[in-house]
C-alpha positions as CSV (number, residue, x, y, z in Angstrom):
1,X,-13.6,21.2,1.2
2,X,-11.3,22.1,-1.2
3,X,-10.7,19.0,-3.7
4,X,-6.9,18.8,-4.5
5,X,-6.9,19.1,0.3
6,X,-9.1,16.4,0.2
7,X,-7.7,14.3,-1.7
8,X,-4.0,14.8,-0.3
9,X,-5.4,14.1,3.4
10,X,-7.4,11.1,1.7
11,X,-4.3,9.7,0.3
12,X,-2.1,10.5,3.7
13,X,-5.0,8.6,5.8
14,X,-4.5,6.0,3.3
15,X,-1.3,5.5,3.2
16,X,-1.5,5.2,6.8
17,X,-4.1,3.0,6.8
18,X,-2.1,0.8,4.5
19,X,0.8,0.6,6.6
20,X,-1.3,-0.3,9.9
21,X,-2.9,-3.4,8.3
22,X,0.5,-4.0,6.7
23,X,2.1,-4.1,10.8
24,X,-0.8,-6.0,11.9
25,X,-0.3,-8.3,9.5
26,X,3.0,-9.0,10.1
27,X,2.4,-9.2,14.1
28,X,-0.7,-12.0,13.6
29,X,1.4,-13.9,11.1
30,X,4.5,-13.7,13.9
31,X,2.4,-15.4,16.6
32,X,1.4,-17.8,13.9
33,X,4.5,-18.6,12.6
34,X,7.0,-17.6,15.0
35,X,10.3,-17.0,14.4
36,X,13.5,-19.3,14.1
37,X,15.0,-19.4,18.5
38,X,17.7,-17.1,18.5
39,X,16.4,-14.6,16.0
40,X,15.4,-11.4,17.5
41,X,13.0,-9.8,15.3
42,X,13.5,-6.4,16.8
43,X,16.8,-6.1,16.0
44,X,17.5,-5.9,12.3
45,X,21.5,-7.1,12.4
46,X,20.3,-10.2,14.2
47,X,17.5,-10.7,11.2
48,X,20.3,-10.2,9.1
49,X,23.0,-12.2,10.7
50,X,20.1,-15.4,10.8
51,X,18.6,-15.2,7.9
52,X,19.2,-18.9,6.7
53,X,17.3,-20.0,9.8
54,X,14.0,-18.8,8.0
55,X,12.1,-21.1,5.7
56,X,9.9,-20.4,2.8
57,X,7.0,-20.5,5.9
58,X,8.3,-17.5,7.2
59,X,7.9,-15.7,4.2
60,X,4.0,-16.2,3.3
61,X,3.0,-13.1,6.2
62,X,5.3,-10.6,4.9
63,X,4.0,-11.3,1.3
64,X,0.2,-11.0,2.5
65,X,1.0,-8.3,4.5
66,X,2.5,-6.0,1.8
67,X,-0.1,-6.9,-0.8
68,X,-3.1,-6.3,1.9
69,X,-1.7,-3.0,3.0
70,X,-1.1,-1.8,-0.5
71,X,-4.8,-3.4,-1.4
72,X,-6.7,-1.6,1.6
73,X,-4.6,1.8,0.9
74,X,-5.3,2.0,-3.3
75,X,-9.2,0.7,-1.8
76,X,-9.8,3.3,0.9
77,X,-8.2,6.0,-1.3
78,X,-10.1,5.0,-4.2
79,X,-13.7,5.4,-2.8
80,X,-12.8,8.7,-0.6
81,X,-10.2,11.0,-3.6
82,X,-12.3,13.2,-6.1
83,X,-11.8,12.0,-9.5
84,X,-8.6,10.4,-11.1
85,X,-9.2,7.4,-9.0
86,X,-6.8,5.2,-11.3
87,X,-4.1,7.9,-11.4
88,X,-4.6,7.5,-7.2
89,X,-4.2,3.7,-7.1
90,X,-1.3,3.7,-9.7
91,X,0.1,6.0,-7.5
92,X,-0.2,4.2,-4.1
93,X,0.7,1.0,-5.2
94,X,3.8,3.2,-7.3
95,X,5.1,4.4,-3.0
96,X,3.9,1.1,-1.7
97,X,6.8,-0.5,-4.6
98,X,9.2,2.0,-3.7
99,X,9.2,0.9,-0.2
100,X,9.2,-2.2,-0.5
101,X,12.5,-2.4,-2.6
102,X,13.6,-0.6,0.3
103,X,12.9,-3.3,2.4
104,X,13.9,-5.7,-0.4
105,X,17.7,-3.5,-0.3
106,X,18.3,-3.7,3.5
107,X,16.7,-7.1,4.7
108,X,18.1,-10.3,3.3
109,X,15.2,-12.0,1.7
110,X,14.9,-15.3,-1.0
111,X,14.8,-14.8,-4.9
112,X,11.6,-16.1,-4.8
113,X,10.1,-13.9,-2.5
114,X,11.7,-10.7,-3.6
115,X,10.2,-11.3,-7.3
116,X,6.8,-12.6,-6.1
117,X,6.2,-9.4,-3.9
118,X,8.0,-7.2,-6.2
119,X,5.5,-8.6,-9.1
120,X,2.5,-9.5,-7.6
121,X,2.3,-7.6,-4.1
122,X,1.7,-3.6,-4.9
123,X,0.7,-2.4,-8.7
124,X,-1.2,-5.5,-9.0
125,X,-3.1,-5.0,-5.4
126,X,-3.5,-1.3,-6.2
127,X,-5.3,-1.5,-9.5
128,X,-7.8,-4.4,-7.7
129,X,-8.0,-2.1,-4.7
130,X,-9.5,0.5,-7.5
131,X,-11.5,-2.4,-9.4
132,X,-13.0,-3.6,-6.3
133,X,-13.5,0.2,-4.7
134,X,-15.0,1.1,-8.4
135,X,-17.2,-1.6,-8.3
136,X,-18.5,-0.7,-4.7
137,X,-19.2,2.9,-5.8
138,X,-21.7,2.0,-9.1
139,X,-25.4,2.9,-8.3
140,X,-27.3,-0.6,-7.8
141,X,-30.2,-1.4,-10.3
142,X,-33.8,-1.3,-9.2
């Protein structure tokens, strides 16, 4: 297969990737932690219009889940891409950031939340999803 088509469908399958563990996350830490009664979580004006009901509790999912999706993404793309693999997980955790100012822009969230996931949740992840994915791919010693 051609490498630079490999290594777009690798990063699209990543990305993808990413962005399911990110949900899932999100969805196990929900039945965990459940949200505040009267908050309906699937309607973004009523997350909006009660979002002093959350405490910092509520907060510790979304933060795992956007540094595990961008983690898993930079990982799996990592191993799979040919060459560059830095450039790759720079990259990923660069989209992963974009987004999640996004998110950061149209959902109320705390100051300390917003710089912790800002900081620490997607360039961070990204370059230990291509440490730990580098690490994986050297040749054991016999």
């Amino acid at each position: 297969m051609n490498p630079t088509l490999k290594n777009i469908l690798v990063s699209i399958g990543g990305f993808i990737l990413g962005l399911m563990v990110n949900m899932a996350t999100l969805i196990m830490g929900m039945k965990i932690i459940p949200a505040p009664k009267g908050v309906e979580l699937s309607d973004p004006q009523s997350f909006i219009e009660n979002a002093d009901k959350f405490t910092s509790m509520h907060f510790i999912f979304p933060l795992l889940a956007h540094a595990l999706g961008t983690f898993v993404a930079s990982y799996f793309i990592c191993r799979l891409v040919s060459g560059k693999q830095k450039l790759f997980a720079i990259g990923t955790g660069l989209v992963f950031l974009v987004l999640g100012f996004f998110n950061l822009q149209n959902i109320p969230h705390p100051t300390w939340f917003a710089v912790l996931d800002l900081f620490l949740s997607y360039i961070p992840m990204a370059l230990f999803g291509f440490f730990v994915a580098m690490k994986t791919l050297e040749e054991p010693e016999i």
